Tab-separated table of C-alpha atoms and ligand atoms in Angstrom:
chain	number	residue	atom	x	y	z
A	1	MET	CA	10.866	6.006	0.302
A	2	ALA	CA	8.140	7.885	-1.641
A	3	GLU	CA	4.709	6.385	-2.234
A	4	PRO	CA	4.673	4.064	-5.260
A	5	LEU	CA	3.109	5.441	-8.429
A	6	LEU	CA	2.091	1.975	-9.592
A	7	GLU	CA	1.721	-0.950	-7.247
A	8	ILE	CA	1.105	-4.581	-8.216
A	9	LYS	CA	0.080	-6.810	-5.341
A	10	ASP	CA	-0.382	-10.584	-5.229
A	11	LEU	CA	-1.063	-10.784	-8.987
A	12	ARG	CA	-2.065	-14.157	-10.377
A	13	VAL	CA	-2.688	-14.747	-14.101
A	14	GLU	CA	-3.952	-18.058	-15.447
A	15	PHE	CA	-4.438	-19.535	-18.904
A	16	ASP	CA	-6.584	-22.497	-19.877
A	17	THR	CA	-4.536	-24.876	-22.000
A	18	ARG	CA	-5.059	-28.394	-23.360
A	19	ASP	CA	-2.791	-29.651	-20.568
A	20	GLY	CA	-4.742	-27.884	-17.829
A	21	VAL	CA	-4.528	-24.481	-16.155
A	22	ALA	CA	-1.179	-22.726	-16.568
A	23	THR	CA	-0.405	-20.192	-13.838
A	24	VAL	CA	1.795	-17.828	-15.795
A	25	ILE	CA	2.113	-15.271	-12.975
A	26	ASP	CA	1.824	-16.226	-9.335
A	27	GLY	CA	1.853	-13.967	-6.278
A	28	LEU	CA	3.679	-11.105	-7.998
A	29	ASP	CA	4.363	-7.912	-6.021
A	30	ILE	CA	6.060	-4.985	-7.775
A	31	SER	CA	6.164	-1.301	-6.818
A	32	LEU	CA	7.156	1.500	-9.172
A	33	TYR	CA	8.356	4.775	-7.733
A	34	PRO	CA	8.224	8.220	-9.378
A	35	GLY	CA	11.182	9.079	-11.605
A	36	GLU	CA	12.779	5.640	-11.710
A	37	ILE	CA	13.682	3.104	-14.375
A	38	LEU	CA	12.749	-0.374	-13.191
A	39	GLY	CA	14.093	-3.406	-15.028
A	40	ILE	CA	12.212	-6.686	-15.199
A	41	VAL	CA	14.550	-9.449	-16.322
A	42	GLY	CA	14.239	-13.164	-17.063
A	43	GLU	CA	14.278	-15.642	-19.933
A	44	SER	CA	11.412	-15.964	-22.427
A	45	GLY	CA	8.394	-17.539	-20.782
A	46	CYS	CA	9.161	-16.196	-17.292
A	47	GLY	CA	6.099	-13.917	-17.235
A	48	LYS	CA	7.706	-10.542	-18.006
A	49	SER	CA	5.547	-9.642	-20.988
A	50	MET	CA	2.453	-11.059	-19.284
A	51	THR	CA	3.150	-8.652	-16.393
A	52	ALA	CA	3.146	-5.791	-18.913
A	53	LEU	CA	-0.087	-6.999	-20.530
A	54	SER	CA	-1.677	-7.284	-17.081
A	55	ILE	CA	-0.775	-3.675	-16.264
A	56	MET	CA	-2.370	-2.601	-19.564
A	57	ARG	CA	-5.259	-5.019	-18.901
A	58	LEU	CA	-4.637	-6.644	-22.269
A	59	VAL	CA	-4.441	-10.280	-21.141
A	60	PRO	CA	-6.511	-12.134	-23.793
A	61	VAL	CA	-9.733	-13.350	-22.129
A	62	PRO	CA	-10.389	-16.261	-22.788
A	63	PRO	CA	-8.164	-18.315	-22.622
A	64	GLY	CA	-6.408	-16.086	-20.069
A	65	ARG	CA	-7.691	-14.320	-16.950
A	66	ILE	CA	-6.388	-12.245	-14.091
A	67	ALA	CA	-7.441	-14.525	-11.268
A	68	LYS	CA	-6.281	-12.498	-8.298
A	69	GLY	CA	-4.520	-9.344	-7.155
A	70	THR	CA	-4.572	-5.586	-7.537
A	71	ILE	CA	-2.772	-3.159	-9.863
A	72	ARG	CA	-3.073	0.361	-8.457
A	73	LEU	CA	-2.114	3.485	-10.370
A	74	ASP	CA	-2.110	6.381	-7.916
A	75	GLY	CA	-4.359	4.333	-5.676
A	76	GLU	CA	-6.914	3.441	-8.394
A	77	ASP	CA	-7.207	-0.321	-8.947
A	78	LEU	CA	-6.988	-0.770	-12.725
A	79	LEU	CA	-8.387	-4.287	-12.459
A	80	GLN	CA	-11.690	-2.893	-11.149
A	81	VAL	CA	-12.310	0.049	-13.506
A	82	SER	CA	-14.575	-0.092	-16.593
A	83	GLU	CA	-13.182	-0.884	-20.045
A	84	LYS	CA	-14.075	2.671	-21.084
A	85	ARG	CA	-11.932	4.082	-18.268
A	86	MET	CA	-9.126	1.677	-19.212
A	87	ARG	CA	-9.161	2.939	-22.809
A	88	GLY	CA	-8.471	6.386	-21.365
A	89	VAL	CA	-5.558	5.014	-19.314
A	90	ARG	CA	-3.870	3.094	-22.173
A	91	GLY	CA	-1.689	5.299	-24.335
A	92	ASN	CA	-2.338	8.174	-21.965
A	93	ALA	CA	-1.356	7.528	-18.325
A	94	ILE	CA	0.392	4.267	-19.267
A	95	SER	CA	2.019	3.695	-22.666
A	96	MET	CA	3.842	0.738	-24.093
A	97	ILE	CA	6.465	0.187	-26.761
A	98	PHE	CA	6.925	-3.237	-28.240
A	99	GLN	CA	9.794	-5.342	-29.536
A	100	GLU	CA	9.045	-5.109	-33.237
A	101	PRO	CA	7.642	-1.732	-34.263
A	102	MET	CA	6.701	-2.968	-37.768
A	103	THR	CA	3.937	-5.107	-36.262
A	104	SER	CA	2.685	-2.270	-34.046
A	105	LEU	CA	2.613	0.488	-36.672
A	106	ASN	CA	-0.132	0.610	-39.272
A	107	PRO	CA	1.481	0.157	-42.720
A	108	VAL	CA	-1.143	2.209	-44.598
A	109	PHE	CA	-0.901	5.464	-42.623
A	110	SER	CA	2.028	7.861	-42.436
A	111	VAL	CA	3.885	7.862	-39.110
A	112	GLY	CA	2.863	11.491	-38.508
A	113	ASP	CA	-0.821	10.583	-38.960
A	114	GLN	CA	-0.473	7.723	-36.493
A	115	ILE	CA	1.082	9.883	-33.795
A	116	ALA	CA	-1.444	12.678	-34.432
A	117	GLU	CA	-4.316	10.210	-34.145
A	118	THR	CA	-3.111	9.111	-30.687
A	119	ILE	CA	-3.025	12.756	-29.597
A	120	LEU	CA	-6.517	13.453	-31.020
A	121	LEU	CA	-7.941	10.334	-29.388
A	122	HIS	CA	-6.736	11.195	-25.897
A	123	GLU	CA	-6.575	14.968	-25.896
A	124	GLY	CA	-8.883	16.183	-28.696
A	125	GLY	CA	-8.106	19.585	-30.293
A	126	SER	CA	-7.609	20.362	-33.972
A	127	LYS	CA	-5.993	18.073	-36.536
A	128	ARG	CA	-3.486	20.776	-37.399
A	129	ALA	CA	-2.360	21.128	-33.748
A	130	ALA	CA	-2.110	17.338	-33.389
A	131	TRP	CA	0.014	17.116	-36.546
A	132	GLN	CA	2.275	19.887	-35.266
A	133	ARG	CA	2.729	18.025	-31.962
A	134	ALA	CA	3.463	14.814	-33.902
A	135	VAL	CA	6.272	16.607	-35.774
A	136	GLU	CA	7.605	17.995	-32.484
A	137	MET	CA	7.606	14.509	-30.967
A	138	LEU	CA	9.554	13.109	-33.950
A	139	ASP	CA	12.034	15.922	-33.448
A	140	ALA	CA	12.272	15.104	-29.706
A	141	VAL	CA	13.205	11.488	-30.435
A	142	GLY	CA	15.982	12.562	-32.788
A	143	ILE	CA	14.422	11.974	-36.211
A	144	PRO	CA	16.075	14.380	-38.693
A	145	VAL	CA	13.898	16.712	-40.823
A	146	PRO	CA	10.826	15.595	-38.859
A	147	GLU	CA	8.341	17.637	-40.913
A	148	VAL	CA	9.344	15.610	-44.001
A	149	ARG	CA	9.699	12.211	-42.311
A	150	ALA	CA	6.294	12.599	-40.623
A	151	ARG	CA	4.784	12.035	-44.101
A	152	GLU	CA	6.629	8.760	-44.607
A	153	TYR	CA	5.166	5.287	-44.123
A	154	PRO	CA	6.693	2.711	-41.723
A	155	HIS	CA	8.236	0.643	-44.548
A	156	GLN	CA	10.219	3.702	-45.693
A	157	MET	CA	12.118	3.819	-42.377
A	158	SER	CA	14.905	1.735	-40.843
A	159	GLY	CA	14.242	-0.459	-37.771
A	160	GLY	CA	15.897	2.095	-35.477
A	161	MET	CA	13.841	4.963	-36.908
A	162	ARG	CA	10.627	2.947	-36.555
A	163	GLN	CA	11.429	2.274	-32.896
A	164	ARG	CA	11.994	6.019	-32.427
A	165	VAL	CA	8.545	6.596	-33.979
A	166	MET	CA	7.049	4.105	-31.488
A	167	ILE	CA	8.731	5.958	-28.626
A	168	ALA	CA	7.429	9.291	-29.978
A	169	MET	CA	3.914	7.828	-30.163
A	170	ALA	CA	4.154	6.341	-26.676
A	171	LEU	CA	5.322	9.644	-25.184
A	172	ALA	CA	2.972	11.887	-27.199
A	173	CYS	CA	0.397	12.096	-24.391
A	174	GLN	CA	2.998	12.459	-21.629
A	175	PRO	CA	2.382	9.113	-19.921
A	176	ARG	CA	3.279	8.674	-16.266
A	177	VAL	CA	4.404	5.091	-16.910
A	178	LEU	CA	6.173	3.889	-20.061
A	179	ILE	CA	6.526	0.124	-20.478
A	180	ALA	CA	9.279	-0.850	-22.916
A	181	ASP	CA	9.030	-4.565	-23.760
A	182	GLU	CA	12.366	-5.694	-25.261
A	183	PRO	CA	12.532	-2.373	-27.167
A	184	THR	CA	15.911	-3.045	-28.785
A	185	THR	CA	15.879	-6.786	-29.468
A	186	ALA	CA	15.244	-6.359	-33.194
A	187	LEU	CA	17.939	-3.681	-33.582
A	188	ASP	CA	21.682	-3.877	-34.093
A	189	VAL	CA	23.984	-3.012	-31.189
A	190	THR	CA	24.870	0.551	-32.134
A	191	VAL	CA	21.201	1.436	-32.630
A	192	GLN	CA	20.391	-0.317	-29.330
A	193	ALA	CA	22.784	2.017	-27.529
A	194	GLN	CA	21.170	5.051	-29.209
A	195	ILE	CA	17.669	3.932	-28.175
A	196	PHE	CA	18.795	3.363	-24.575
A	197	ASP	CA	20.396	6.827	-24.458
A	198	LEU	CA	17.213	8.301	-25.895
A	199	LEU	CA	15.004	6.567	-23.311
A	200	LYS	CA	17.230	7.724	-20.440
A	201	ASP	CA	17.251	11.259	-21.783
A	202	LEU	CA	13.476	11.347	-22.249
A	203	GLN	CA	12.947	9.857	-18.796
A	204	LYS	CA	14.915	12.741	-17.278
A	205	LYS	CA	13.006	15.324	-19.301
A	206	THR	CA	9.493	13.946	-18.804
A	207	GLY	CA	9.834	12.323	-15.363
A	208	ALA	CA	7.924	9.256	-16.620
A	209	VAL	CA	8.544	5.984	-14.830
A	210	ILE	CA	10.050	3.473	-17.272
A	211	VAL	CA	9.577	-0.260	-16.935
A	212	LEU	CA	12.227	-1.954	-19.060
A	213	ILE	CA	11.419	-5.579	-19.814
A	214	THR	CA	14.352	-7.585	-21.120
A	215	HIS	CA	16.176	-10.916	-21.047
A	216	ASP	CA	19.496	-9.052	-21.087
A	217	MET	CA	21.248	-8.263	-17.784
A	218	GLY	CA	23.622	-5.995	-19.736
A	219	ALA	CA	20.670	-3.768	-20.702
A	220	ILE	CA	19.517	-3.694	-17.072
A	221	ALA	CA	23.004	-2.676	-15.901
A	222	GLU	CA	23.004	0.097	-18.496
A	223	MET	CA	19.522	1.466	-17.841
A	224	ALA	CA	17.813	0.584	-14.597
A	225	GLN	CA	18.064	1.721	-10.990
A	226	ARG	CA	16.144	-1.229	-9.552
A	227	VAL	CA	15.579	-4.693	-10.962
A	228	VAL	CA	13.048	-7.480	-10.537
A	229	VAL	CA	14.277	-10.950	-11.565
A	230	MET	CA	11.438	-13.244	-12.657
A	231	TYR	CA	11.424	-16.992	-13.094
A	232	ALA	CA	8.435	-19.189	-13.981
A	233	GLY	CA	5.932	-16.404	-13.289
A	234	ARG	CA	7.374	-15.504	-9.891
A	235	LYS	CA	9.655	-12.808	-8.565
A	236	VAL	CA	12.776	-14.584	-7.325
A	237	GLU	CA	14.921	-11.564	-6.433
A	238	ASP	CA	14.617	-7.792	-6.501
A	239	GLY	CA	16.644	-4.838	-5.342
A	240	PRO	CA	18.890	-1.962	-6.428
A	241	VAL	CA	20.774	-2.784	-9.641
A	242	ASP	CA	24.268	-2.201	-8.221
A	243	GLU	CA	23.533	-4.466	-5.283
A	244	ILE	CA	22.053	-7.239	-7.443
A	245	LEU	CA	24.905	-7.123	-9.966
A	246	THR	CA	27.661	-7.221	-7.353
A	247	ASN	CA	25.975	-9.361	-4.732
A	248	PRO	CA	23.324	-11.608	-6.351
A	249	LYS	CA	21.739	-14.044	-3.927
A	250	HIS	CA	19.562	-16.234	-6.145
A	251	PRO	CA	21.311	-18.861	-8.313
A	252	TYR	CA	19.118	-17.845	-11.270
A	253	THR	CA	20.259	-14.197	-10.980
A	254	THR	CA	23.859	-15.380	-10.761
A	255	GLY	CA	23.275	-17.442	-13.927
A	256	LEU	CA	21.802	-14.474	-15.824
A	257	ILE	CA	24.765	-12.288	-14.850
A	258	GLY	CA	27.186	-15.047	-15.897
A	259	CYS	CA	25.704	-14.976	-19.426
A	260	VAL	CA	26.771	-11.336	-19.999
A	261	PRO	CA	30.140	-10.993	-21.786
A	262	HIS	CA	32.716	-8.906	-19.916
A	263	LEU	CA	34.671	-6.594	-22.205
A	264	SER	CA	37.984	-5.067	-21.224
A	265	ALA	CA	40.563	-3.055	-23.172
A	266	ASP	CA	43.274	-4.229	-20.776
A	267	PRO	CA	44.918	-7.417	-22.215
A	268	SER	CA	46.499	-8.245	-18.840
A	269	GLU	CA	43.097	-8.457	-17.148
A	270	GLU	CA	42.018	-11.993	-16.405
A	271	ARG	CA	39.310	-13.279	-18.760
A	272	VAL	CA	35.967	-14.055	-17.154
A	273	PRO	CA	34.524	-17.200	-18.763
A	274	LEU	CA	30.906	-17.063	-19.907
A	275	THR	CA	28.555	-19.467	-18.169
A	276	ASP	CA	25.135	-20.726	-19.166
A	277	ILE	CA	22.062	-21.881	-17.284
A	278	PRO	CA	21.412	-25.536	-18.133
A	279	GLY	CA	17.931	-26.594	-19.272
A	280	VAL	CA	14.919	-24.451	-20.123
A	281	VAL	CA	12.033	-22.739	-18.321
A	282	PRO	CA	9.520	-25.500	-17.441
A	283	PRO	CA	5.977	-25.544	-18.896
A	284	MET	CA	3.725	-23.569	-16.538
A	285	THR	CA	1.243	-26.451	-16.380
A	286	ARG	CA	3.861	-28.774	-14.938
A	287	LEU	CA	5.308	-26.856	-12.034
A	288	GLY	CA	5.680	-29.060	-8.976
A	289	GLN	CA	5.218	-27.979	-5.394
A	290	GLY	CA	8.854	-26.979	-4.749
A	291	CYS	CA	11.119	-24.318	-6.205
A	292	PRO	CA	10.483	-24.131	-9.994
A	293	PHE	CA	14.204	-23.530	-10.586
A	294	ALA	CA	15.236	-26.750	-8.797
A	295	PRO	CA	15.658	-28.912	-11.972
A	296	ARG	CA	18.220	-26.383	-13.292
A	297	CYS	CA	19.869	-25.349	-10.041
A	298	SER	CA	23.302	-26.713	-9.133
A	299	GLU	CA	22.647	-25.819	-5.472
A	300	ALA	CA	19.276	-27.603	-5.155
A	301	MET	CA	18.640	-29.495	-1.918
A	302	ASP	CA	15.901	-31.953	-0.956
A	303	LYS	CA	13.871	-29.191	0.654
A	304	CYS	CA	13.913	-27.219	-2.624
A	305	ARG	CA	11.989	-29.981	-4.414
A	306	LEU	CA	9.335	-30.160	-1.721
A	307	GLU	CA	8.617	-26.606	-0.628
A	308	MET	CA	8.272	-23.299	-2.434
A	309	PRO	CA	10.917	-20.917	-1.036
A	310	THR	CA	9.645	-17.963	0.945
A	311	GLN	CA	10.897	-14.418	0.525
A	312	SER	CA	13.740	-13.173	2.752
A	313	VAL	CA	15.013	-9.625	3.134
A	314	VAL	CA	18.786	-9.743	2.574
A	315	GLY	CA	19.687	-6.058	2.422
A	316	GLU	CA	18.232	-2.608	2.076
A	317	ASP	CA	15.381	-2.965	-0.431
A	318	HIS	CA	16.877	-6.345	-1.480
A	319	ARG	CA	14.700	-9.471	-1.314
A	320	VAL	CA	15.234	-13.026	-2.484
A	321	SER	CA	13.203	-16.236	-2.541
A	322	CYS	CA	15.640	-19.131	-2.153
A	323	TRP	CA	16.173	-21.750	0.554
A	324	LEU	CA	19.933	-21.148	0.410
A	325	ILE	CA	19.420	-17.939	2.360
A	326	GLU	CA	18.138	-19.919	5.317
A	327	ASN	CA	21.236	-22.105	4.896
A	328	ASP	CA	23.582	-19.130	4.996
A	329	GLY	CA	23.380	-18.680	1.251
A	330	PRO	CA	25.853	-18.439	-1.641
B	1	LIG	FE1	18.168	-23.502	-6.075
B	1	LIG	FE2	16.864	-24.362	-3.925
B	1	LIG	FE3	17.361	-21.794	-4.181
B	1	LIG	FE4	15.557	-22.973	-5.731
B	1	LIG	S1	15.441	-22.711	-3.521
B	1	LIG	S2	17.111	-21.549	-6.373
B	1	LIG	S3	16.497	-24.950	-6.056
B	1	LIG	S4	18.865	-23.438	-3.967
């Protein structure tokens, strides 16, 4: 396999809370390879967005801190560089698009101005050239009559159009890594499909690595080549998407897949009942010493409550942290 473009190793992120120190990410290892779309999946509070903020070095300090680990982009540890250097990396080498574009776009500037400003900030040049590039970017993300719409303000656009503007802004400086944090959650299903198609198309054209963060296994199946499943700040399973979807090893992964509706046009096909995962993600200040998923896991054994499972390799590029593997697994 090629050298990773971005490599997270042994990352630990902590927050001071009234109930003590919450370890929101613990011992996380993730590698991103050139030209791929990597999915990070898990419920809210599993540490997905905190992983993204750590890569961008935007964890709020205090109360948070990156307590341990390395995040290397092309070998350069982003956790060790100056804030000035990091400002050059954000929006340039690594860009991010967020769930709700209305809160990320400035309501008092036109969308064209906002994209042009990003270009001027990172690449300099004339205002006219930056504006022209902004219009080209709006065209590239499928916004009709881009030279007119570039003069519009965010509130004059639909949710889908605003998310396209965010994607245009994120790609304006040709980032090597694009982090998309629940990019379609606020959009209706047909617009979701359009945004996914757009991201896949742009990924092919630009070669950027995309990190898709989502709670939706359906979106992962649609978009990603590899997937990392996170639970309570830890990676519990990772591997190629096809392998994980057809042969999940961790009970949490199985639960996430069971929540995705199965649609079929064939009325004779047997219906697959939807399942749910009982309970909720535990507070990060109250994790015991064993497997954090144990209180919700129908397969939990005594050992699970006492010892944190270690990682096992279960296939090519497929790893899982669950004591069932040692017991000849599900
Ligand atoms: Fe369930 Fe035990 Fe595996 Fe944790 S280690 S997921 S509790 S079987």
